[in-house]
Coordinates of C-alpha atoms in Angstrom, one line a residue:
Chain A
X1 CA -61.8 104.3 156.6
X2 CA -61.5 103.1 153.0
X3 CA -58.3 102.4 151.1
X4 CA -59.9 102.8 147.7
X5 CA -61.4 106.1 148.5
X6 CA -58.4 107.9 149.9
X7 CA -58.6 111.7 150.0
X8 CA -56.5 112.3 146.9
X9 CA -58.7 109.9 144.8
X10 CA -61.8 111.7 145.9
X11 CA -60.1 115.0 145.3
X12 CA -59.3 114.1 141.7
X13 CA -62.9 112.9 141.3
X14 CA -64.5 116.1 142.6
X15 CA -62.0 118.4 140.9
X16 CA -60.5 116.5 138.1
X17 CA -57.3 118.0 136.5
X18 CA -57.3 118.7 132.7
X19 CA -61.0 118.4 132.6
X20 CA -62.7 120.0 129.6
X21 CA -62.6 119.9 125.8
X22 CA -59.5 121.0 123.9
X23 CA -59.8 123.7 121.3
X24 CA -57.4 122.2 118.8
X25 CA -56.8 118.5 119.5
X26 CA -54.6 116.3 117.3
X27 CA -56.6 113.3 118.3
X28 CA -59.9 112.7 120.1
X29 CA -60.8 109.3 121.4
X30 CA -63.9 108.1 123.2
X31 CA -63.8 105.2 125.6
X32 CA -66.6 103.5 127.6
X33 CA -67.3 100.6 129.9
X34 CA -70.8 99.7 128.7
X35 CA -71.2 97.3 131.6
X36 CA -71.0 100.1 134.2
X37 CA -71.7 103.2 132.2
X38 CA -68.3 104.8 132.7
X39 CA -67.4 107.0 129.8
X40 CA -64.5 109.4 128.9
X41 CA -63.4 111.4 125.9
X42 CA -59.7 112.0 125.8
X43 CA -58.0 114.6 123.6
X44 CA -54.3 115.1 122.9
X45 CA -52.7 118.2 121.3
X46 CA -49.4 116.9 119.9
X47 CA -46.8 119.4 118.6
X48 CA -43.3 118.3 117.4
X49 CA -43.8 114.8 118.9
X50 CA -44.7 116.2 122.3
X51 CA -48.0 116.0 124.1
X52 CA -48.4 119.7 124.7
X53 CA -52.0 119.8 125.8
X54 CA -54.4 117.1 127.1
X55 CA -58.0 117.2 128.1
X56 CA -60.7 114.8 129.0
X57 CA -64.5 114.9 129.6
X58 CA -66.7 112.2 130.9
X59 CA -68.7 110.7 133.7
X60 CA -68.6 107.6 135.7
X61 CA -67.3 106.3 139.0
X62 CA -64.7 107.9 141.2
X63 CA -62.1 105.3 140.2
X64 CA -62.5 105.8 136.4
X65 CA -62.6 109.6 136.7
X66 CA -59.7 110.0 139.2
X67 CA -57.7 107.6 137.0
X68 CA -58.2 109.8 134.0
X69 CA -57.3 112.9 136.0
X70 CA -54.0 111.3 137.2
X71 CA -53.2 109.9 133.8
X72 CA -53.6 113.2 132.0
X73 CA -51.4 114.9 134.6
X74 CA -48.8 112.3 134.0
X75 CA -48.6 112.5 130.2
X76 CA -48.9 116.2 129.8
X77 CA -45.6 117.7 128.4
X78 CA -44.1 114.3 127.7
X79 CA -42.7 113.1 124.3
X80 CA -44.9 110.7 122.5
X81 CA -42.3 107.9 122.9
X82 CA -42.6 108.3 126.7
X83 CA -46.4 108.3 126.5
X84 CA -46.2 105.1 124.4
X85 CA -44.3 103.3 127.1
X86 CA -46.7 104.4 129.9
X87 CA -48.2 101.0 130.8
X88 CA -51.1 99.8 132.8
X89 CA -48.9 99.0 135.7
X90 CA -47.6 102.6 135.7
X91 CA -51.2 103.8 136.0
X92 CA -51.9 101.4 138.9
X93 CA -48.9 102.7 140.6
X94 CA -50.0 106.3 140.1
X95 CA -53.4 105.4 141.6
X96 CA -51.6 103.9 144.6
X97 CA -54.6 101.9 145.8
X98 CA -55.5 98.3 145.7
X99 CA -57.9 97.7 142.8
X100 CA -60.1 94.6 143.0
X101 CA -60.6 92.6 139.8
X102 CA -64.2 93.9 139.6
X103 CA -63.0 97.5 139.5
X104 CA -60.0 97.0 137.2
X105 CA -62.0 98.0 134.1
X106 CA -62.9 101.3 135.8
X107 CA -59.3 102.0 136.7
X108 CA -58.1 101.1 133.2
X109 CA -60.6 103.0 131.2
X110 CA -58.4 106.1 130.8
X111 CA -55.4 103.9 129.9
X112 CA -57.3 101.9 127.3
X113 CA -58.6 105.1 125.8
X114 CA -55.1 106.5 125.7
X115 CA -53.9 103.4 123.8
X116 CA -56.7 103.9 121.3
X117 CA -55.8 107.6 120.9
X118 CA -52.1 106.7 120.2
X119 CA -53.0 104.1 117.6
X120 CA -55.4 106.6 116.0
X121 CA -52.6 109.1 115.9
X122 CA -50.1 106.6 114.4
X123 CA -52.7 105.7 111.7
X124 CA -53.2 109.3 110.7
X125 CA -49.5 109.8 110.3
X126 CA -46.9 112.0 112.1
X127 CA -48.1 115.1 110.3
X128 CA -51.5 114.8 111.9
X129 CA -51.8 117.9 113.9
X130 CA -53.7 121.0 114.4
X131 CA -55.6 121.0 111.1
X132 CA -57.4 117.8 112.3
X133 CA -58.7 119.5 115.3
X134 CA -61.8 118.1 116.7
X135 CA -61.9 115.1 114.3
X136 CA -63.9 112.3 115.9
X137 CA -66.2 114.4 118.1
Chain B
X1 CA -81.7 51.6 153.6
X2 CA -82.2 55.1 155.1
X3 CA -84.1 57.7 153.2
X4 CA -83.7 60.5 155.7
X5 CA -81.3 62.5 153.6
X6 CA -83.7 62.7 150.7
X7 CA -85.9 65.8 150.6
X8 CA -89.6 66.2 150.9
X9 CA -90.1 64.2 154.0
X10 CA -90.4 66.9 156.6
X11 CA -93.5 68.8 157.3
X12 CA -92.6 72.5 157.5
X13 CA -95.2 75.1 158.3
X14 CA -96.9 73.1 161.0
X15 CA -98.8 74.9 163.7
X16 CA -95.8 75.1 166.0
X17 CA -93.5 76.5 163.3
X18 CA -91.7 79.4 164.9
X19 CA -91.0 81.0 161.5
X20 CA -94.7 82.0 161.3
X21 CA -96.4 84.2 163.9
X22 CA -99.9 85.5 163.6
X23 CA -99.9 84.5 159.9
X24 CA -96.8 86.5 159.2
X25 CA -93.2 85.4 158.5
X26 CA -90.7 86.0 161.2
X27 CA -87.6 86.8 159.1
X28 CA -85.4 87.0 162.3
X29 CA -86.2 83.3 162.9
X30 CA -86.0 82.3 159.2
X31 CA -82.5 83.7 159.0
X32 CA -81.3 80.9 161.2
X33 CA -82.1 78.5 158.4
X34 CA -79.5 80.2 156.1
X35 CA -76.0 79.4 157.3
X36 CA -74.4 82.2 155.2
X37 CA -76.4 84.9 157.0
X38 CA -74.5 84.0 160.2
X39 CA -71.1 84.9 158.5
X40 CA -69.3 88.2 158.4
X41 CA -67.8 90.3 155.6
X42 CA -64.8 92.6 156.4
X43 CA -65.4 91.7 160.1
X44 CA -69.0 92.9 160.1
X45 CA -72.2 90.8 159.9
X46 CA -73.3 90.1 156.3
X47 CA -76.3 92.2 155.1
X48 CA -77.4 90.5 151.9
X49 CA -79.5 92.7 149.8
X50 CA -78.9 91.1 146.4
X51 CA -81.5 88.4 146.3
X52 CA -82.8 89.4 142.9
X53 CA -79.3 88.4 141.5
X54 CA -79.3 85.2 143.4
X55 CA -80.9 84.1 146.7
X56 CA -79.2 82.5 149.6
X57 CA -79.8 78.9 150.3
X58 CA -81.4 77.3 153.4
X59 CA -79.8 74.4 155.1
X60 CA -82.5 72.1 153.8
X61 CA -81.3 72.8 150.2
X62 CA -77.6 72.4 151.1
X63 CA -78.4 69.1 152.8
X64 CA -80.4 67.8 149.8
X65 CA -77.3 68.3 147.6
X66 CA -75.1 66.8 150.2
X67 CA -77.4 63.9 150.7
X68 CA -77.5 63.1 147.0
X69 CA -73.7 63.1 146.6
X70 CA -73.0 61.3 149.8
X71 CA -75.9 58.9 149.8
X72 CA -77.2 57.9 146.4
X73 CA -75.1 59.6 143.6
X74 CA -75.9 57.8 140.4
X75 CA -77.2 58.7 137.0
X76 CA -80.9 58.8 136.4
X77 CA -83.2 56.9 134.1
X78 CA -80.4 54.3 133.5
X79 CA -79.1 52.0 136.2
X80 CA -81.0 49.0 137.4
X81 CA -79.6 49.1 140.9
X82 CA -80.7 50.7 144.1
X83 CA -78.9 54.1 144.2
X84 CA -79.8 54.8 140.6
X85 CA -83.4 54.1 141.2
X86 CA -83.3 56.3 144.3
X87 CA -81.6 59.1 142.2
X88 CA -84.3 58.8 139.5
X89 CA -87.0 58.8 142.1
X90 CA -85.6 61.9 143.8
X91 CA -85.1 63.7 140.5
X92 CA -88.6 62.9 139.2
X93 CA -90.1 63.6 142.6
X94 CA -88.5 67.0 142.6
X95 CA -89.9 67.7 139.1
X96 CA -93.4 66.8 140.4
X97 CA -93.1 69.2 143.4
X98 CA -91.7 72.0 141.2
X99 CA -94.5 71.6 138.8
X100 CA -97.1 71.6 141.6
X101 CA -95.5 74.7 143.0
X102 CA -96.6 76.7 140.0
X103 CA -99.8 74.6 139.7
X104 CA -98.9 73.0 136.4
X105 CA -101.6 70.6 135.4
X106 CA -99.1 67.8 134.7
X107 CA -95.5 67.3 135.9
X108 CA -94.4 66.1 132.4
X109 CA -95.1 69.7 131.2
X110 CA -92.2 70.9 133.4
X111 CA -88.9 70.8 131.7
X112 CA -85.8 71.0 133.9
X113 CA -83.4 73.6 132.6
X114 CA -80.4 75.4 133.9
X115 CA -82.1 78.7 134.4
X116 CA -84.7 81.0 132.9
X117 CA -82.3 82.1 130.2
X118 CA -82.0 78.5 128.9
X119 CA -85.7 78.1 129.0
X120 CA -86.3 81.2 126.8
X121 CA -83.6 80.1 124.4
X122 CA -85.3 76.7 124.2
X123 CA -88.6 78.2 123.3
X124 CA -87.0 80.6 120.8
X125 CA -85.1 77.9 119.1
X126 CA -87.6 75.1 119.1
X127 CA -91.0 76.8 119.0
X128 CA -89.7 80.0 117.5
X129 CA -87.9 78.5 114.5
X130 CA -90.9 76.3 113.7
X131 CA -93.5 79.0 114.0
X132 CA -92.0 82.4 113.3
X133 CA -91.6 83.5 109.7
X134 CA -90.8 86.5 107.7
X135 CA -92.8 89.6 108.7
X136 CA -94.2 88.0 111.8
X137 CA -94.5 90.2 114.8
X138 CA -93.2 89.4 118.3
X139 CA -94.2 91.9 121.0
X140 CA -91.8 92.5 123.9
X141 CA -91.5 95.3 126.4
X142 CA -89.0 98.0 127.5
X143 CA -88.7 96.3 130.9
X144 CA -87.2 93.1 129.7
X145 CA -84.0 91.5 131.0
X146 CA -81.6 90.7 128.2
X147 CA -82.6 87.1 128.6
X148 CA -86.0 87.9 127.2
X149 CA -84.7 90.2 124.6
X150 CA -81.6 88.8 122.9
X151 CA -83.0 85.3 122.0
X152 CA -85.8 87.0 120.2
X153 CA -83.4 89.4 118.4
X154 CA -81.5 86.4 117.1
X155 CA -84.7 84.7 116.0
X156 CA -86.1 87.8 114.3
X157 CA -82.8 88.4 112.5
X158 CA -82.8 84.8 111.2
X159 CA -86.4 84.7 110.2
X160 CA -86.9 88.3 109.1
X161 CA -89.5 88.8 111.9
X162 CA -90.3 92.1 113.5
X163 CA -89.9 93.0 117.2
X164 CA -92.3 95.6 118.7
X165 CA -92.0 96.9 122.2
X166 CA -94.6 98.0 124.8
X167 CA -93.2 101.2 126.3
X168 CA -93.3 102.1 130.0
X169 CA -94.4 105.1 131.9
X170 CA -91.7 107.0 133.9
X171 CA -92.8 105.1 137.0
X172 CA -92.2 101.8 135.2
X173 CA -95.7 100.5 134.3
X174 CA -96.4 99.0 130.9
X175 CA -98.4 101.4 128.8
X176 CA -101.5 99.2 128.3
X177 CA -103.0 101.5 125.7
X178 CA -100.0 101.0 123.4
X179 CA -100.1 97.3 124.0
X180 CA -103.7 97.3 122.8
X181 CA -102.5 99.0 119.6
X182 CA -99.6 96.6 119.1
X183 CA -102.0 93.6 119.3
X184 CA -103.7 95.0 116.2
X185 CA -100.5 93.9 114.3
X186 CA -101.6 90.3 115.0
X187 CA -98.4 89.2 116.7
X188 CA -97.5 85.5 116.9
X189 CA -96.0 85.9 120.4
X190 CA -96.1 88.3 123.3
X191 CA -93.2 87.8 125.7
X192 CA -92.8 89.8 128.9
X193 CA -91.6 89.7 132.4
X194 CA -94.0 88.9 135.3
X195 CA -91.9 91.1 137.7
X196 CA -89.3 93.6 136.6
X197 CA -85.8 92.7 137.9
X198 CA -84.8 96.3 137.8
X199 CA -87.8 98.3 138.9
X200 CA -89.9 95.7 140.6
X201 CA -93.0 96.4 138.5
X202 CA -95.6 93.5 138.8
X203 CA -97.3 93.2 135.5
X204 CA -100.9 92.2 135.1
X205 CA -100.2 88.9 133.5
X206 CA -103.7 87.4 133.4
X207 CA -105.2 90.5 131.8
X208 CA -102.4 90.9 129.3
X209 CA -102.5 87.2 128.4
X210 CA -106.3 87.2 127.8
X211 CA -105.9 90.2 125.4
X212 CA -103.0 88.4 123.6
X213 CA -105.1 85.3 123.2
X214 CA -108.0 87.3 121.8
X215 CA -105.6 88.7 119.2
X216 CA -104.3 85.2 118.3
X217 CA -100.9 85.5 120.0
X218 CA -99.2 83.0 122.3
X219 CA -97.8 84.3 125.6
X220 CA -94.4 83.6 127.2
X221 CA -93.8 85.0 130.7
X222 CA -90.4 85.4 132.4
X223 CA -91.1 84.5 136.0
X224 CA -87.6 84.6 137.2
X225 CA -88.4 87.4 139.7
X226 CA -92.0 86.2 140.4
X227 CA -91.8 82.5 141.4
X228 CA -89.4 83.2 144.3
X229 CA -91.6 86.0 145.7
X230 CA -95.3 85.5 145.1
X231 CA -97.9 82.8 144.5
X232 CA -97.7 81.7 140.8
X233 CA -100.5 79.6 139.3
X234 CA -99.8 79.1 135.6
X235 CA -103.4 77.9 135.0
X236 CA -104.9 80.9 136.6
X237 CA -102.6 83.2 134.6
X238 CA -103.6 81.4 131.4
X239 CA -100.1 81.7 129.8
X240 CA -98.6 79.4 127.3
X241 CA -95.0 79.4 128.4
X242 CA -93.7 80.2 131.8
X243 CA -90.0 80.2 132.8
X244 CA -88.0 80.6 136.0
X245 CA -84.6 80.1 137.6
X246 CA -84.0 77.9 140.6
X247 CA -81.1 79.8 142.1
X248 CA -83.2 82.9 142.7
X249 CA -85.8 80.9 144.7
X250 CA -83.5 79.5 147.4
X251 CA -82.4 76.6 145.1
X252 CA -79.0 75.7 143.6
X253 CA -77.5 77.3 140.5
X254 CA -78.0 75.1 137.5
X255 CA -81.7 74.5 138.2
X256 CA -84.7 76.1 136.7
X257 CA -87.9 75.4 134.8
X258 CA -89.8 75.8 131.6
X259 CA -93.5 75.1 131.8
X260 CA -95.5 75.0 128.7
X261 CA -98.9 73.6 127.7
X262 CA -98.5 69.9 126.7
X263 CA -99.8 70.3 123.2
X264 CA -97.2 73.0 122.5
X265 CA -94.4 70.9 123.9
X266 CA -95.5 67.8 121.9
X267 CA -95.6 69.7 118.7
X268 CA -92.2 71.4 119.2
X269 CA -89.0 69.9 117.8
X270 CA -86.2 69.0 120.2
X271 CA -83.9 71.8 121.3
X272 CA -80.7 69.9 122.2
X273 CA -80.1 66.4 120.9
X274 CA -78.2 63.5 122.5
X275 CA -78.8 60.8 125.1
X276 CA -82.0 60.6 127.2
X277 CA -84.1 62.6 124.7
X278 CA -84.5 59.8 122.2
X279 CA -86.7 56.8 121.9
X280 CA -84.8 54.9 119.2
X281 CA -81.6 55.8 117.3
X282 CA -80.3 54.3 114.1
X283 CA -77.2 55.6 112.3
X284 CA -79.3 57.9 110.1
X285 CA -82.4 58.7 112.1
X286 CA -84.0 58.9 115.5
X287 CA -87.3 59.2 117.2
X288 CA -87.9 61.3 120.3
X289 CA -88.6 60.4 123.8
X290 CA -91.9 61.5 125.4
X291 CA -92.3 64.6 127.5
X292 CA -90.5 65.9 129.5
X293 CA -87.4 64.0 128.5
X294 CA -87.6 65.0 124.9
X295 CA -86.2 68.3 126.0
X296 CA -83.6 67.0 128.5
X297 CA -80.7 65.8 126.4
X298 CA -77.7 64.4 128.3
X299 CA -77.3 63.9 132.0
X300 CA -79.3 66.7 133.6
X301 CA -78.2 68.6 136.7
X302 CA -79.6 66.0 139.0
X303 CA -78.3 67.4 142.3
X304 CA -79.5 70.9 141.5
X305 CA -83.0 69.7 140.6
X306 CA -83.2 67.7 143.8
X307 CA -82.0 70.8 145.6
X308 CA -84.7 72.9 143.9
X309 CA -87.2 70.4 145.0
X310 CA -86.1 71.0 148.6
X311 CA -86.3 74.8 148.0
X312 CA -89.8 74.4 146.8
X313 CA -90.7 72.4 149.9
X314 CA -89.1 75.1 152.0
X315 CA -91.1 77.9 150.3
X316 CA -94.3 75.9 150.5
X317 CA -93.7 75.5 154.2
X318 CA -93.5 79.3 154.6
X319 CA -96.5 79.9 152.2
X320 CA -96.1 82.0 149.2
X321 CA -98.9 84.4 150.1
X322 CA -97.0 85.1 153.4
X323 CA -93.7 85.5 151.5
X324 CA -95.4 88.1 149.3
X325 CA -96.9 89.9 152.2
X326 CA -93.5 90.0 154.0
X327 CA -91.7 91.4 151.0
X328 CA -94.4 93.9 150.2
X329 CA -94.3 95.2 153.7
X330 CA -90.5 95.4 153.6
X331 CA -90.4 97.3 150.3
X332 CA -92.9 99.8 151.6
X333 CA -90.8 100.3 154.7
X334 CA -87.6 100.6 152.6
X335 CA -89.1 103.2 150.2
X336 CA -90.2 105.3 153.1
X337 CA -87.1 105.0 155.2
X338 CA -84.6 105.6 152.4
X339 CA -86.5 108.6 151.0
X340 CA -86.8 110.1 154.5
X341 CA -83.3 109.5 155.8
X342 CA -81.0 109.8 152.7
X343 CA -81.3 113.3 151.4
X344 CA -81.3 113.8 147.6
X345 CA -81.5 110.1 146.8
X346 CA -83.4 109.1 143.6
X347 CA -85.6 106.1 143.9
X348 CA -87.1 104.4 140.8
X349 CA -90.0 102.2 140.0
X350 CA -93.6 102.0 141.1
X351 CA -94.4 104.0 144.3
X352 CA -97.3 101.6 145.1
X353 CA -95.8 98.7 147.1
X354 CA -98.9 96.6 146.2
X355 CA -97.8 96.7 142.5
X356 CA -94.1 96.2 143.1
X357 CA -91.8 93.3 144.1
X358 CA -89.0 93.5 146.6
X359 CA -86.6 95.4 144.5
X360 CA -85.4 99.0 145.3
X361 CA -83.2 100.7 142.6
X362 CA -81.7 104.0 143.5
X363 CA -78.9 106.5 142.8
X364 CA -77.1 109.0 145.0
X365 CA -76.5 112.4 143.4
X366 CA -72.9 112.5 144.5
X367 CA -71.6 109.0 143.7
X368 CA -71.7 106.5 140.9
X369 CA -73.5 103.2 141.8
X370 CA -70.2 101.3 141.7
X371 CA -68.7 103.5 144.3
X372 CA -71.8 103.2 146.4
X373 CA -71.8 99.4 146.1
X374 CA -68.1 99.3 147.0
X375 CA -68.4 101.5 150.0
X376 CA -71.5 99.6 151.2
X377 CA -69.5 96.4 150.9
X378 CA -67.1 97.8 153.5
X379 CA -69.9 97.8 156.0
X380 CA -71.1 94.3 155.0
X381 CA -74.0 95.5 152.8
X382 CA -74.3 93.6 149.5
X383 CA -76.1 95.5 146.7
X384 CA -76.0 95.2 142.9
X385 CA -74.6 98.1 140.8
X386 CA -74.7 98.4 137.1
X387 CA -77.4 97.9 134.5
X388 CA -78.8 94.7 135.9
X389 CA -79.0 93.1 132.4
X390 CA -81.5 95.7 131.4
X391 CA -79.5 98.1 129.2
X392 CA -82.5 99.3 127.1
X393 CA -84.5 100.0 130.2
X394 CA -81.7 102.1 131.6
X395 CA -81.4 103.9 128.3
X396 CA -85.2 104.6 128.4
X397 CA -84.8 106.0 132.0
X398 CA -81.7 108.0 130.8
X399 CA -79.6 106.4 133.5
X400 CA -76.1 105.0 132.9
X401 CA -76.5 102.7 135.9
X402 CA -78.3 102.2 139.1
X403 CA -77.6 100.5 142.5
X404 CA -80.3 98.0 143.6
X405 CA -81.3 96.5 146.9
X406 CA -83.5 93.4 146.7
X407 CA -85.2 91.2 149.3
X408 CA -86.1 87.6 150.1
X409 CA -87.8 85.7 152.9
X410 CA -84.8 86.3 155.2
X411 CA -84.6 90.1 154.7
X412 CA -85.4 92.3 157.7
X413 CA -86.0 95.9 158.6
X414 CA -82.6 95.8 160.2
X415 CA -81.1 95.0 156.8
X416 CA -82.9 98.1 155.4
X417 CA -81.6 100.2 158.3
X418 CA -78.1 99.0 157.7
X419 CA -78.5 100.1 154.1
X420 CA -79.7 103.5 155.1
X421 CA -76.8 103.9 157.5
X422 CA -74.4 102.8 154.8
X423 CA -75.8 105.3 152.3
X424 CA -75.4 108.1 154.8
X425 CA -71.8 107.1 155.3
X426 CA -71.2 107.2 151.5
X427 CA -72.7 110.7 151.4
X428 CA -70.4 111.8 154.2
X429 CA -67.3 110.4 152.4
X430 CA -68.3 112.0 149.0
X431 CA -69.4 115.3 150.4
X432 CA -66.4 115.9 152.7

C-alpha cells in the first residue's frame, strides 16, 4: 500500500545488515537527528585504503535505519576513493523510494555520518588504523 | 456603509443553535463550520488530530480576515478617514473581546503579540532584564515547552541568575512537595505551563500561584494549551502574567496575547521600539505611549487580531465549559479505545481525564513515531511526531520521541476510531 514502506525497506529495518559494533575500527562516528531522535554509530575498518569492515548500531525510524543498512552494504569492500565519491543522490537511488522533504534528514543520517567519518579519518592521517580501534566510543 | 463583514455582530450560541444539544457540543455539526474538514488527503477524508500544534479555522475567522482585506484594509491608529477608523475600531474591538475572554480586568492590559513565544520573550526581556539579577532564582518545570524554557536560559546566562525545576512524577504531575521546597529559595519568578502540550497535564494554577505569592515570587503562566480548551479567568487564577497563541484557539497565525497586571506593565520598559509605541520623539530621546500600545511597536498584525476576535466570538458562542466537557469526554474515550484495541501501545500522561487536556501521546513498540505518523498520513490521519518542543521532558521520560494526537471542538469519536484503525494498520505492516 505504501511506497515508502516497501518490503525491502522494512526488511532492512527489521534485520539490518552490518549491524553491531566492530572489534577493531579505524574510525567511529556518531550521528543524530536531535529533532526526531534518530541516532546511529558508524564504524569503518580501513586496511590499505580499502574499507574492509563496516558496522553500525543505532535506533530510529525505519527510513534512517534501512538507509544505514543499505549504505553499509554498498561501501563494504570498496576503496576509500570510491567511498569518498558516494554521494547523497547515490544513497537516494539505493533507497529507491520517494523521500518527502520532511523525511530527507532521516534518509540522509547515515550519509552525513559517513561524511563525518571520512573527514575524521583524513584528519587522523593515512596511517590511522587498527591501533586506534574504538577511538571515539 | 456596510458593516456586515466585520466580526462580533452575530449572536452564536442562541437557543436554536444546532451545535449545542442538551448542553453538550455536537462536534458532527460544528465540523461544518470548518471548511478544511470537508477536504480529503490522499483521496480519503481528512482526520485532523494535531490541534495542539495549530487548530483549524472556522469560516467566521476566515471571513473576518477576508472582510478586513476586501472591505476596510488600512493602517490603525493613523488615518483620519473612514476605512482607517473602521480598521482601528475592529482592531481595538478585537482586543477588548480577547481580554474579556480571559476575564482581564481591563483591555489595555492585553498586549497583542504574534504568539505565546513572543509574549514570554517580551516578559523575559522587559520585566526580566529590569528585575532579575545575579543569584536570583527562577523556578520552571520539567514539563515546559521550549518557549517557556529558552528565554529564561538566555536571561539567566546574561544576569547570572539560577534556574530551578519542579520535577514531574512518571505520570506527568508536578511534584508539589518539591515545589514547596524550591519556594524556600525565595525565587523572583515562577513560570509554568497551564496545560502540558505533550502530556496534557492540567496544573493547579491557582494553588501554585497562591504559594508563589506567599513566597514573594511573581507568576507567569503559559496558557497556549489552556485558553483554546477550557475556561480561563486570569483574575480567579491570580497570576501576574498569562500568555497564549491565537492560532491554537481557532484564530489566525500571527495573533496571540500577553496579559499582565497593569502596574507591572506600566513599570516595565518597552520591548521593541519604533512607531506606535511612542508618545513623543526627538532626535535623542523619546517618551512612551500608554498601555497597551507601549508594547506594540510598528504596524501590528491587524488582520490576525481581528481574526482572533472572531475566533473568541466563536468559542464564546460554544461556551468554554462545554468545550472542556467535550474534550474531556473525548480524551477519556481515546485513552480507553486505544489501550483496548491497539495491543502493546504505550500511552503517556495522566490517566485521570479530569486532570488532562485533549492530548494523547503514544508509542508503538514496533515502529518509530515518524513512521507511525507517515503511515497514518496515508489514511488521512494527521498526528504530530517528534519531541513536540519538549526535549527535556522526553529526556526525563527516557523517550527519544513520541507520536501525539490532540483534539479541538470539531474532534469526534469517529476521528479517534480512524486513528485506532490506522494504528492497527501500522502494526500489520511492521509485523508482517
